[in-house]
Short mmCIF file of C-alpha atoms in Angstrom, two decimals:
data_model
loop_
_atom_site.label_atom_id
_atom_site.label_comp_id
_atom_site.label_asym_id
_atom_site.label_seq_id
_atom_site.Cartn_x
_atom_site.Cartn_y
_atom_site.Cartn_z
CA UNK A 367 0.00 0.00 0.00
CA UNK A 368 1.00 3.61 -1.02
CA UNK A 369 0.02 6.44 0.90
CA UNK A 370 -1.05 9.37 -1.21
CA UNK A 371 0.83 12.86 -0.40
CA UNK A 372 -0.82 16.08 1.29
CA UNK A 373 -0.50 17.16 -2.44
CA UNK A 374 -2.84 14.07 -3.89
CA UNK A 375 -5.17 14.21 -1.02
CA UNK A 376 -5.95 18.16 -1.44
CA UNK A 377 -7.45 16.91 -5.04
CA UNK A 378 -9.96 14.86 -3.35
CA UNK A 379 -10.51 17.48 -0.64
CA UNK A 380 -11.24 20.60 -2.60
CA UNK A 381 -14.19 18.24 -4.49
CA UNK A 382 -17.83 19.29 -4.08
CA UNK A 383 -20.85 19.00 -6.32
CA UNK A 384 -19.29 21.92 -8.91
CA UNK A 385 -15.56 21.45 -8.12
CA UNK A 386 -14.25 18.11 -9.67
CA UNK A 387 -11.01 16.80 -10.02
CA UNK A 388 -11.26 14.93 -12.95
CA UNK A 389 -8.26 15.45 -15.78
CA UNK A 390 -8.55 13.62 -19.03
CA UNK A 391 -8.08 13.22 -22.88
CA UNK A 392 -9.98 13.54 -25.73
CA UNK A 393 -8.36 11.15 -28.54
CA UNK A 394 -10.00 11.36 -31.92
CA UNK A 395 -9.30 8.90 -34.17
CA UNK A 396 -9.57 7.72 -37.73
CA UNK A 397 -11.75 4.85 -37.07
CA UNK A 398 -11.94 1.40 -36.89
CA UNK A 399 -11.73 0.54 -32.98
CA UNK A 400 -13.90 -1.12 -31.22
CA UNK A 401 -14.70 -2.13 -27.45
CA UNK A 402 -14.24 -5.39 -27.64
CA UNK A 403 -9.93 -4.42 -29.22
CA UNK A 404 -10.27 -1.40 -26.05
CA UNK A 405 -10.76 -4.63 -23.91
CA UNK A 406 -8.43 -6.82 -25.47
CA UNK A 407 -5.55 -4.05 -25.53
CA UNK A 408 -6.39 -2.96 -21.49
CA UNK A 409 -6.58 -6.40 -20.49
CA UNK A 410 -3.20 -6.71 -21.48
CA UNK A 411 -1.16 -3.74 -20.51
CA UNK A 412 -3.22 -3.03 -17.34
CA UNK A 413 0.26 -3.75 -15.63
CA UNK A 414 1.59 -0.67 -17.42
CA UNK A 415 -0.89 1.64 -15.80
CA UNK A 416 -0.76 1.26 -12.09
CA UNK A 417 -3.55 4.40 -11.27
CA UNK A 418 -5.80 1.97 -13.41
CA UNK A 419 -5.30 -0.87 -10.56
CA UNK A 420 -5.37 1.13 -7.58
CA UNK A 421 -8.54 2.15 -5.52
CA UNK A 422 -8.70 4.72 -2.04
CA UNK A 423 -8.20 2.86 1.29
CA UNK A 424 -9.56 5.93 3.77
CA UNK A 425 -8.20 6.68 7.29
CA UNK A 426 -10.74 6.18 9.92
CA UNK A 427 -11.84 9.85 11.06
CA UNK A 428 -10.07 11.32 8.65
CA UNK A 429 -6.93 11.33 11.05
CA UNK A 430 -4.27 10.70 8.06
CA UNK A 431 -3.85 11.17 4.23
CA UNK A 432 -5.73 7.68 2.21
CA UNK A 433 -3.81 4.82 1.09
CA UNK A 434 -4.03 3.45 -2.37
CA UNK A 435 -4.33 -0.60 -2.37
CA UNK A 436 -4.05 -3.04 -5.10
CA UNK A 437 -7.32 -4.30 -6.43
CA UNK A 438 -7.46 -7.51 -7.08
CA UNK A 439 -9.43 -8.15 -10.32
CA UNK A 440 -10.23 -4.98 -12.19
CA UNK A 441 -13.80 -5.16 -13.89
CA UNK A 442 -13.23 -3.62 -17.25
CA UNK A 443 -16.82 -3.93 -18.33
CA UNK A 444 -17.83 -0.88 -15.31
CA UNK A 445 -14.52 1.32 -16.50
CA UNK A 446 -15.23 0.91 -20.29
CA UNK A 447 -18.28 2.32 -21.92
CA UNK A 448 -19.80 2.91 -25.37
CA UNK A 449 -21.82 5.59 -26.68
CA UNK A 450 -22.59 7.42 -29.88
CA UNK A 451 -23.50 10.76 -31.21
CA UNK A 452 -26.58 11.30 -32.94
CA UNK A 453 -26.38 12.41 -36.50
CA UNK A 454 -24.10 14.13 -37.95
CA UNK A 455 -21.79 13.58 -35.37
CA UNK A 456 -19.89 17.47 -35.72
CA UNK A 457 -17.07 18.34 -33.34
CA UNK A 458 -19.74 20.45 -31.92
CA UNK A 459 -22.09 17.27 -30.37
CA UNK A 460 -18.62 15.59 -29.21
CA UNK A 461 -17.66 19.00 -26.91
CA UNK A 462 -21.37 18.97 -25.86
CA UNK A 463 -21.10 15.27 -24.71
CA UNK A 464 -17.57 15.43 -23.13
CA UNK A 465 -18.64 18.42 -20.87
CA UNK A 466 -21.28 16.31 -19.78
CA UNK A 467 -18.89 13.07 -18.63
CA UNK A 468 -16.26 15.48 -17.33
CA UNK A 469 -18.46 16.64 -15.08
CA UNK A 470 -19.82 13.95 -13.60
CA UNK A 471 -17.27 12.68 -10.35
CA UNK A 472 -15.67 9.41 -10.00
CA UNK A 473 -16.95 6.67 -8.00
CA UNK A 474 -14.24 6.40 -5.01
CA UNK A 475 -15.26 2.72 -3.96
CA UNK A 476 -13.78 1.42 -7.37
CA UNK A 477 -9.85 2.94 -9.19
CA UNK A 478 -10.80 6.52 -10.26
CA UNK A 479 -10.75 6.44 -14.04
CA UNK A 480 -13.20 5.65 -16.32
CA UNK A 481 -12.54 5.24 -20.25
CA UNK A 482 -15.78 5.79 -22.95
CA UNK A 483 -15.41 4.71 -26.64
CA UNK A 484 -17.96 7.17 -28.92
CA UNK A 485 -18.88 6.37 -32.31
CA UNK A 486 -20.93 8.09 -35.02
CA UNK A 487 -18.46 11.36 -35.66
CA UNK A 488 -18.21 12.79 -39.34
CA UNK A 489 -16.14 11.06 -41.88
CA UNK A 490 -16.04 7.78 -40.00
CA UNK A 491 -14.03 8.92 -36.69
CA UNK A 492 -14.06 7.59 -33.21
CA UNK A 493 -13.34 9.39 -30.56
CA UNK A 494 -11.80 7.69 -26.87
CA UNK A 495 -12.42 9.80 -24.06
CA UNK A 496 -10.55 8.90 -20.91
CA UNK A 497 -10.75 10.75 -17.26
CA UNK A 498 -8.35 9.95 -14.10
CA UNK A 499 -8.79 11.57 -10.53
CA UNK A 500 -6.05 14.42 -10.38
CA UNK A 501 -5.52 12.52 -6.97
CA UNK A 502 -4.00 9.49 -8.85
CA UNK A 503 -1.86 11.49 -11.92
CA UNK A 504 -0.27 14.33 -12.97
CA UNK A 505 0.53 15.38 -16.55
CA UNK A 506 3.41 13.41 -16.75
CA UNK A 507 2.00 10.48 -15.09
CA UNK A 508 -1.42 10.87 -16.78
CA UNK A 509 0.78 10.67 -20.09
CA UNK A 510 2.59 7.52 -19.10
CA UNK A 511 -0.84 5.99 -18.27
CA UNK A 512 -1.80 7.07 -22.11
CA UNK A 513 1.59 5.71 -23.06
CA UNK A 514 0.51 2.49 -21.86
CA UNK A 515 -2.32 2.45 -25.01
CA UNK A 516 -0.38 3.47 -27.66
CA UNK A 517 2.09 2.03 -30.17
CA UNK A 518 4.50 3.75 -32.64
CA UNK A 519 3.12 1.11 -35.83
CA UNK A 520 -0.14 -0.04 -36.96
CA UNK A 521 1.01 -3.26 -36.02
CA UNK A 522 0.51 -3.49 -31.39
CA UNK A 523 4.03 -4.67 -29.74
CA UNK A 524 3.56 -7.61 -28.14
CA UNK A 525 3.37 -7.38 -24.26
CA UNK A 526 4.13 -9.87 -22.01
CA UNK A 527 1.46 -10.10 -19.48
CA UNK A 528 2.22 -9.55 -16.03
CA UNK A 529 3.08 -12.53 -13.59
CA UNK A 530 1.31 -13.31 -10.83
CA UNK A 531 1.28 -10.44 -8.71
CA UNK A 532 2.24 -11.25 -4.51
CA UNK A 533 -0.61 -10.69 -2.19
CA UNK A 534 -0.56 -6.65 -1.27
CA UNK A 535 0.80 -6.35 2.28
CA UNK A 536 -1.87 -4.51 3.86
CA UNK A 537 -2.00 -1.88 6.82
CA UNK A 538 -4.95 -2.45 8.77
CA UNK A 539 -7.17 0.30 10.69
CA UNK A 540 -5.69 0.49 13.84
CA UNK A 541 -2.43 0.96 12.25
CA UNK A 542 -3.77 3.50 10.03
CA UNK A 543 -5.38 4.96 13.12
CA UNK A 544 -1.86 4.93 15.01
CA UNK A 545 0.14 6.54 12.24
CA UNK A 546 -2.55 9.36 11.96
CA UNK A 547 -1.96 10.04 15.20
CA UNK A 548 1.86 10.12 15.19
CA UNK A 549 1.52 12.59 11.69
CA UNK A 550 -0.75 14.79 14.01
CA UNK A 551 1.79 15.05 16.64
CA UNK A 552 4.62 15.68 14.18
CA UNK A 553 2.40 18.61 12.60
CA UNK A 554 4.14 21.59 14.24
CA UNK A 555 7.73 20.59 12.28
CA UNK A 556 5.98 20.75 9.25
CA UNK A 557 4.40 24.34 9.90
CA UNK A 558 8.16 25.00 10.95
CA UNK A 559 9.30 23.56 7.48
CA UNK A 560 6.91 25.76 5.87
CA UNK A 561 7.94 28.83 7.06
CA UNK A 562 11.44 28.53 6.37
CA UNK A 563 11.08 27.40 2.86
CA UNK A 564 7.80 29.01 1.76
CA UNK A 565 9.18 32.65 2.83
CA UNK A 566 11.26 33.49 0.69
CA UNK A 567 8.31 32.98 -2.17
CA UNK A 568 5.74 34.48 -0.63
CA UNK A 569 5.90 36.64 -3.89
CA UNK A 570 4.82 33.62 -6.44
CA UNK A 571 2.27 32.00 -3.83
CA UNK A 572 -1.65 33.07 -5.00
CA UNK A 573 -3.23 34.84 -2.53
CA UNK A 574 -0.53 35.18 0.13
CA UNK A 575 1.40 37.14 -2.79
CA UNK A 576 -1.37 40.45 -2.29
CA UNK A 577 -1.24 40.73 0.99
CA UNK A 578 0.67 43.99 2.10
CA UNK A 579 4.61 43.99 2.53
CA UNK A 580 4.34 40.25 1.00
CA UNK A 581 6.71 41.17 -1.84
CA UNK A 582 9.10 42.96 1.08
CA UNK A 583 9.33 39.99 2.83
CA UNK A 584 10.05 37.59 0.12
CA UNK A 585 12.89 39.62 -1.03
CA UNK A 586 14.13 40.52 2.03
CA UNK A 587 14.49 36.75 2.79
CA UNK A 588 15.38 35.74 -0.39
CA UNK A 589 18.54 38.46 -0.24
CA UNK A 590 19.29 37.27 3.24
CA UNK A 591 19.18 33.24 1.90
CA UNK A 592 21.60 34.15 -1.04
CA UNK A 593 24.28 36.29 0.80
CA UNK A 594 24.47 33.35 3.49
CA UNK A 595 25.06 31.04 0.98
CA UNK A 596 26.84 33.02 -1.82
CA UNK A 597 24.70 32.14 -4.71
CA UNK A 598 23.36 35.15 -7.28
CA UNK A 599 19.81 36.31 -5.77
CA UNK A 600 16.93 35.50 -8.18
CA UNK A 601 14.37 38.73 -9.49
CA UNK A 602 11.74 39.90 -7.53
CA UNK A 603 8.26 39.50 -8.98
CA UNK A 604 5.59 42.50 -9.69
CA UNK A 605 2.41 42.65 -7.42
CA UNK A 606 -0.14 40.99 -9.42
CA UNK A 607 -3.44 41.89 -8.32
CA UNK A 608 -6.41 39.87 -11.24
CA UNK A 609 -9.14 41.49 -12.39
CA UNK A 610 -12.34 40.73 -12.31
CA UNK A 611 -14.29 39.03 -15.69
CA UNK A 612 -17.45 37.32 -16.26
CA UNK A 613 -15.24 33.56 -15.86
CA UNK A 614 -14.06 34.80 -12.04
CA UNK A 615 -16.44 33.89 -8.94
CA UNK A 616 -18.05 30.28 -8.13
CA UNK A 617 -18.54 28.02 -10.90
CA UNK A 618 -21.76 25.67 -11.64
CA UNK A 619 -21.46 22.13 -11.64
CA UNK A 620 -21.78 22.32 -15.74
CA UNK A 621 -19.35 22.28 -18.43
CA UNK A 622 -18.89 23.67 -21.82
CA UNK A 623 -15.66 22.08 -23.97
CA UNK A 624 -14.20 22.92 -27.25
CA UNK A 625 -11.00 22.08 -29.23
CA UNK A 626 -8.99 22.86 -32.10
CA UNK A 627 -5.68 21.72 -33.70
CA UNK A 628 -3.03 24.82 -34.50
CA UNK A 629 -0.30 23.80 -37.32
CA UNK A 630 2.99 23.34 -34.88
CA UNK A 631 4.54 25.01 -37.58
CA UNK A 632 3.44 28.38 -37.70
CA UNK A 633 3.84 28.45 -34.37
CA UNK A 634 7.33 27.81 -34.52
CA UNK A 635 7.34 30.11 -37.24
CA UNK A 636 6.82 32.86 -35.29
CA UNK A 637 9.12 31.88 -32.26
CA UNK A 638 12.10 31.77 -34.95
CA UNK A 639 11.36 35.24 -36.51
CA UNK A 640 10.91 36.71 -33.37
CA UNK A 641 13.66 34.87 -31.08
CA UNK A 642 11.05 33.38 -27.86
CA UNK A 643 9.71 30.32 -27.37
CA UNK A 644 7.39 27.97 -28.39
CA UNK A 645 5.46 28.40 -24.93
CA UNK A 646 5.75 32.29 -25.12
CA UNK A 647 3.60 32.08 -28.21
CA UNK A 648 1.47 29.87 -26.88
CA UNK A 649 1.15 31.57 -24.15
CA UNK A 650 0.29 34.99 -26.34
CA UNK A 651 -1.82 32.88 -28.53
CA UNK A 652 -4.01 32.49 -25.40
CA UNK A 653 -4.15 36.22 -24.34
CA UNK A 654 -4.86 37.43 -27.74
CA UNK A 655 -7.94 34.80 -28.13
CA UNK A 656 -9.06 36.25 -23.90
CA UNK A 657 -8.33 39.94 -25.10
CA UNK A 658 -10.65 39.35 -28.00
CA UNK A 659 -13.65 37.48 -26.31
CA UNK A 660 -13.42 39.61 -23.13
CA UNK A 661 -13.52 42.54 -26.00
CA UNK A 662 -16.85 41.12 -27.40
CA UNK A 663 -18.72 40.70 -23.66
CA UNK A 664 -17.42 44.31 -23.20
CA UNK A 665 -15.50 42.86 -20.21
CA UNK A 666 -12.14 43.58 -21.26
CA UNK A 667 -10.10 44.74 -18.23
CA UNK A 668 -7.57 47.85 -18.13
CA UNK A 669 -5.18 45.41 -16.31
CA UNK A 670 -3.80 42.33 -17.27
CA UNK A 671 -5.12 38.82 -16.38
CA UNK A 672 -3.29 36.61 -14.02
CA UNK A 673 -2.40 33.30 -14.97
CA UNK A 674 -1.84 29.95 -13.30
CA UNK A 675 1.00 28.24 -15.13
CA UNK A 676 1.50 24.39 -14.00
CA UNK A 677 5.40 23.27 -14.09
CA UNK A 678 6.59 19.87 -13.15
CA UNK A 679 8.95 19.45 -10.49
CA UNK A 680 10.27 16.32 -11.97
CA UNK A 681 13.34 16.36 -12.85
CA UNK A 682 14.78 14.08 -15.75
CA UNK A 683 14.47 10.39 -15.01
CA UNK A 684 12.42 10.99 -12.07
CA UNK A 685 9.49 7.88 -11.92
CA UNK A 686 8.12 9.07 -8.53
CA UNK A 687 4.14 8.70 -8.50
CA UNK A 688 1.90 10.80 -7.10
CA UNK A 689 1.77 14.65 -7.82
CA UNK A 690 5.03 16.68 -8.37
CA UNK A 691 3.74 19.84 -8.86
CA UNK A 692 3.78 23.78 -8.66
CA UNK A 693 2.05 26.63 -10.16
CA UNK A 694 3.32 29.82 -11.05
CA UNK A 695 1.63 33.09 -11.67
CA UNK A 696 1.84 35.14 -14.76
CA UNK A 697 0.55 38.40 -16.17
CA UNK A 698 -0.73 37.95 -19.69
CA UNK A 699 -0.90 41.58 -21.48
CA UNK A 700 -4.14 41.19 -22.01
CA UNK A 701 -4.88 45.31 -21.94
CA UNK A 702 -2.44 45.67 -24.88
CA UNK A 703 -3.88 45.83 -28.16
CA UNK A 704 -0.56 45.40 -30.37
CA UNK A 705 -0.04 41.63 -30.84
CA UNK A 706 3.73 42.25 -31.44
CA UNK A 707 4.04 44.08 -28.28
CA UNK A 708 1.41 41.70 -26.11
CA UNK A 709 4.21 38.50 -27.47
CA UNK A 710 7.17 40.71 -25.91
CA UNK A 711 5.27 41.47 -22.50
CA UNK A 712 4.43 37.71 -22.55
CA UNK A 713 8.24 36.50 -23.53
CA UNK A 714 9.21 38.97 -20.37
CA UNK A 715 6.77 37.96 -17.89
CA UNK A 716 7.43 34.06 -18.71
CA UNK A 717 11.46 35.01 -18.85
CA UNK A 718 10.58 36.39 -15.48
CA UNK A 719 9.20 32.76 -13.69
CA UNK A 720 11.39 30.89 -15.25
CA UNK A 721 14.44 32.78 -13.38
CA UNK A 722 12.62 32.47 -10.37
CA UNK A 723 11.92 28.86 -10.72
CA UNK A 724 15.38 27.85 -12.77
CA UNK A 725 17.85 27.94 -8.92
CA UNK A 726 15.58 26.11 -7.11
CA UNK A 727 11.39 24.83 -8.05
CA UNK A 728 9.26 26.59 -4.98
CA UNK A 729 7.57 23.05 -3.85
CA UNK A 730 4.82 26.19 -2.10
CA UNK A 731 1.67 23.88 -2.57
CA UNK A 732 3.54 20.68 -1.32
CA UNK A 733 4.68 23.18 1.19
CA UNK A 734 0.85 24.93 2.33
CA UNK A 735 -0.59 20.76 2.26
CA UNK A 736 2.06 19.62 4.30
CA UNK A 737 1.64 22.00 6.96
CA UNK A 738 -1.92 21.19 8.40
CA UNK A 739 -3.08 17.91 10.04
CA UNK A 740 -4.77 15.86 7.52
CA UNK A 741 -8.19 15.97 9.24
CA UNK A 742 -8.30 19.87 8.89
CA UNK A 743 -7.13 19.83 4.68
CA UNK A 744 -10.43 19.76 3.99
CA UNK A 745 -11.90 22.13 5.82
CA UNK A 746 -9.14 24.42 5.05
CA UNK A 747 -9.62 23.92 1.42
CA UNK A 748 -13.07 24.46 1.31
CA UNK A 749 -13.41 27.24 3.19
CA UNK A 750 -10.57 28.52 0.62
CA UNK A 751 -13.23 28.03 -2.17
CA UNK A 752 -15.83 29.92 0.10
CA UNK A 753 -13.47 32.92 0.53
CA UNK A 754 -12.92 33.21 -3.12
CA UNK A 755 -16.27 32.25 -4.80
CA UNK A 756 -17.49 35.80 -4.73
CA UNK A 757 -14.17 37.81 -5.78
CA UNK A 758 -11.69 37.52 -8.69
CA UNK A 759 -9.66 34.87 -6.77
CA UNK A 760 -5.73 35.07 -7.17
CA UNK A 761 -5.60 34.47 -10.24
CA UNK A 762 -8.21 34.48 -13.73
CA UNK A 763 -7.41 31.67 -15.79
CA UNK A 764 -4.86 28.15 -16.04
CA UNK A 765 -2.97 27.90 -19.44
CA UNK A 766 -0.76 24.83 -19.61
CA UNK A 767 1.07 23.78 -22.53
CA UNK A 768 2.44 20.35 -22.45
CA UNK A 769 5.00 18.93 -25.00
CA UNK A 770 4.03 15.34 -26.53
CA UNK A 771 5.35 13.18 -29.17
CA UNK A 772 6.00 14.21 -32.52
CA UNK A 773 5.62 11.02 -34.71
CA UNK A 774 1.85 9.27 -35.66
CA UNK A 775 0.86 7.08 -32.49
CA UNK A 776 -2.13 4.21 -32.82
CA UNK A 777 -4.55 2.41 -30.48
CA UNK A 778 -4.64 -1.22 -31.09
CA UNK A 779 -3.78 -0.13 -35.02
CA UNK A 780 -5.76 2.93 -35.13
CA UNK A 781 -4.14 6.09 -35.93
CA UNK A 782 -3.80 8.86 -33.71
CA UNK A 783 -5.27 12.16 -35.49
CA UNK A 784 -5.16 14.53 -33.28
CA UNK A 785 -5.19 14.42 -28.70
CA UNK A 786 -6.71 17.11 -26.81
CA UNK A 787 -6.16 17.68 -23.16
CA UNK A 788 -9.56 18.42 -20.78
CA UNK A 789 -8.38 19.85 -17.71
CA UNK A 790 -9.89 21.18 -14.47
CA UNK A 791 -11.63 24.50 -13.50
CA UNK A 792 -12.44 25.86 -10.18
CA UNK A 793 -13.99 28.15 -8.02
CA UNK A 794 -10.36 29.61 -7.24
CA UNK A 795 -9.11 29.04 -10.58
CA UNK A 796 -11.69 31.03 -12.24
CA UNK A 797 -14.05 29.18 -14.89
CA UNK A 798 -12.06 28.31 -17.83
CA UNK A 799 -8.82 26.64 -18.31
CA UNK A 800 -6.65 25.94 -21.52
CA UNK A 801 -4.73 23.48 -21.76
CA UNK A 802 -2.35 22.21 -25.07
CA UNK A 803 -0.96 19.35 -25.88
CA UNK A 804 1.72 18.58 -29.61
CA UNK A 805 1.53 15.95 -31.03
CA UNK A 806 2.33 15.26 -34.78
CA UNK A 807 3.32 17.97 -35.86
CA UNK A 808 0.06 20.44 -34.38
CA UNK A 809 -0.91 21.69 -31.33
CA UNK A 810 -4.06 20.28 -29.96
CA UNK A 811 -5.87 22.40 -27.82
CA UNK A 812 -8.79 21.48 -25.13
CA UNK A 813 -10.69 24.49 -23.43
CA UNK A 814 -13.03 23.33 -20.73
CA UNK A 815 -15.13 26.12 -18.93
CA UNK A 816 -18.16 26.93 -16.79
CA UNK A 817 -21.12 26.61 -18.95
CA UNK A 818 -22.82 29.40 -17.59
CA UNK A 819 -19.49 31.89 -17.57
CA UNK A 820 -18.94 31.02 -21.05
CA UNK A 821 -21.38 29.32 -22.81
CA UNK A 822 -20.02 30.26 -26.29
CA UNK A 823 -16.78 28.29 -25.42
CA UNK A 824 -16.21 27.47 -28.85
CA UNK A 825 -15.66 31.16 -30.04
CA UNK A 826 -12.44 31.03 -27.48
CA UNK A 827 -11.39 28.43 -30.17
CA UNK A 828 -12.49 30.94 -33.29
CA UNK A 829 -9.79 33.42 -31.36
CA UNK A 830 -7.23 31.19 -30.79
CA UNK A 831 -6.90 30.11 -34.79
CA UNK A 832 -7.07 34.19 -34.87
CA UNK A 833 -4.10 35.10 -32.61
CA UNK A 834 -2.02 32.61 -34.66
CA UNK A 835 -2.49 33.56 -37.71
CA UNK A 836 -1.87 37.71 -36.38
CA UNK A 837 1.25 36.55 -35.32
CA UNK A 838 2.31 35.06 -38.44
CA UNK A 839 1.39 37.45 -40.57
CA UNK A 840 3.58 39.49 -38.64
CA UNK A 841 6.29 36.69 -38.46
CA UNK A 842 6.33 36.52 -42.55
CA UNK A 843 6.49 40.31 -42.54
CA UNK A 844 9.93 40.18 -40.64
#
């Protein structure tokens, strides 16, 4: 038995009837599969995908962080489904239908994931929709769980199946019960261990960042840190304060989705004429497509919105499980109307983070989780969402851009066309996220959001294709 981090078990904490932690794929693809090979192909390389076999073993009282335990037989006929669209089948019905599963919570008595196969999309596509518990994965573990499903030929690698597995050594409750107690005892060290290490970036941390003298403190301790130890200081960071727009306040327990492939190329296009990155035009891609639908709801701030930017704390080789973490904060130049000049602010903002986070990745939200007793997390967390439902909350919107393979992929000899990520909104991290994913030679792009904060979801998609294509034109023009 594994017990899940402070990190993992704040993703099953902050949960309610709106806020779910579900993240997941949408894989279209050019036809052909069926449940019966999605059966076949899990059955298996289940042994590749340990969150798959693993279900929540709960602490009497709450006194301690769950366990996960082996189960024994998986029942693939409960995790795999089939449905189908009604006629025509347009990207349009498939968005509608994976807001609906995405919003729907897991069953915690059984592994958290659950896999649906839909047919009847235009010009013969299926489409494989797959959702985890944030809880189990991260983005690099939810991508070695996908991994697990894919081959680089038509033709599937043969697998050995797993042996036999050993008989799970198993903790039993009053164990459970007795190491709960010891962690609750132990608490004060890790409040201790907070302070000392959290400090010095008070300046990056969402919502302790705008309280007063925050940014003072930070750099004051930051300066003190680096002189004791003779290393170069890192920058300080700008007060961010976001703005309020009509996707900031509690969310509804309903989901729009949308998603769109961008050509790879033009994107890289425009990082080579105009010396960023690929994630600095991603990132401006983003603002420009928020600029111009905040524009149209006559919403459009005179500030810039504030960002949550997920980075892994992984470093290379690392094949840890559980969550390894942060998030940064960003300003995205939304308020400037000059795409050349809104990709500059953006390259300096992100240049900005990435010193801060190059020395030595701030660990603040393994940090905050580790620092109260486990029976109090979720309290603490929801009264968090309470405290922010009715303001802008620390920051406006998540953008995440994850790099993935760039070669054609295949499910049991199915091609890959195109994978697009469906991520998580809350009532803290405002009501839409957008998330990308390459693969192939494009970007695929997944934008999940509050149904009632933006119901025309797929416009945000109309933008995006826009913003590109601005910045190329500019990008040929050079």
């Amino acid at each position: 038995m594994r017990q899940l981090s402070a990190v993992d078990t704040q993703f099953l904490n902050f949960e309610t009837s709106t806020n779910v932690a579900n993240i997941a794929g949408l894989a279209i693809l050019s036809g052909g599969l069926t449940r019966g090979d999605l059966l076949s192909l899990l059955a298996r390389r289940l042994h590749l995908a340990p969150p798959f076999r693993r279900r929540l073993a709960l602490v009497p009282f709450g006194l301690d962080h769950p366990y996960w335990t082996e189960e024994g037989r998986i029942d693939l006929d409960y995790h795999v489904r089939e449905i189908a669209l009604p006629a025509p089948g347009t990207d349009e019905q498939l968005g509608e239908q994976v807001a609906r599963l995405h919003a729907r919570r897991l069953d915690r008595r059984r592994p958290l994931w659950e896999m649906y196969l839909i047919h009847g999309l235009s010009g013969g596509r299926t489409a494989l929709y797959m959702k985890v518990h944030h809880a189990a994965v991260d983005g690099v573990t939810g991508a070695g769980v996908l991994a697990a499903l894919l081959d680089t030929s038509p033709e599937p690698a043969e697998i050995a199946m797993a042996p036999e597995a050993e008989p799970e050594e198993r903790i039993d409750t009053r164990e459970m019960m007795a190491r709960g107690v010891a962690n609750v005892v132990l608490n004060p060290a890790h409040t201790v261990r907070f302070l000392a290490n959290a400090v010095p970036h008070l300046d990056e941390i969402p919502v302790l960042s705008q309280l007063p003298g925050a940014g003072l403190v930070s750099r004051v301790t930051r300066d003190l840190a680096h002189r004791l130890s003779g290393e170069a200081t890192v920058p300080a960071l700008p007060r961010m304060t976001p703005p309020r727009t009509p996707f900031s306040g509690r969310i509804s327990g309903h989901r729009r989705f949308a998603f769109t492939a961008l050509p790879l190329e033009e994107v890289k296009q425009v990082k080579n004429a105009f010396g960023v990155t690929v994630n600095d035009v991603v990132m401006t891609v983003c603002a420009g497509a928020l600029r111009q639908w905040l524009l149209k709801h006559d919403a459009l701030p005179d500030q810039p919105l504030v960002a949550g930017v997920p980075f892994s704390l992984r470093t290379p080789g690392d094949a840890s499980e559980g969550n390894q973490v942060t998030i940064m904060i960003t300003t995205l130049a939304t308020q400037v109307a000059d795409p050349l000049e809104r990709l500059r602010a953006v390259h300096d903002a992100m240049a900005l983070i990435k010193d801060r986070a190059s020395p030595a990745p701030a660990r603040w939200i393994q940090e905050v989780s580790d620092m109260m007793p486990s029976a109090l997390t979720g309290l603490a967390a929801r009264a968090a969402f309470n405290l922010f439902a009715g303001t802008a909350g620390p920051i406006n919107v998540v953008i995440s851009n994850v790099p993935g393979p760039q070669l054609p992929l295949y499910v049991s000899g199915v091609r890959l066309l195109s994978y697009h990520p469906v991520s998580v909104i809350t009532d803290v991290s405002g009501g839409l996220n957008i998330t990308a994913f390459s693969y192939d030679g494009s970007l695929d792009v997944g934008v999940i959001a509050c149904r009632e904060m933006v119901p025309d979801v797929w416009v945000v998609t109309d933008y995006l294709r826009d913003a590109l294509s601005e910045l190329k034109l500019l990008a040929e023009q050079e």
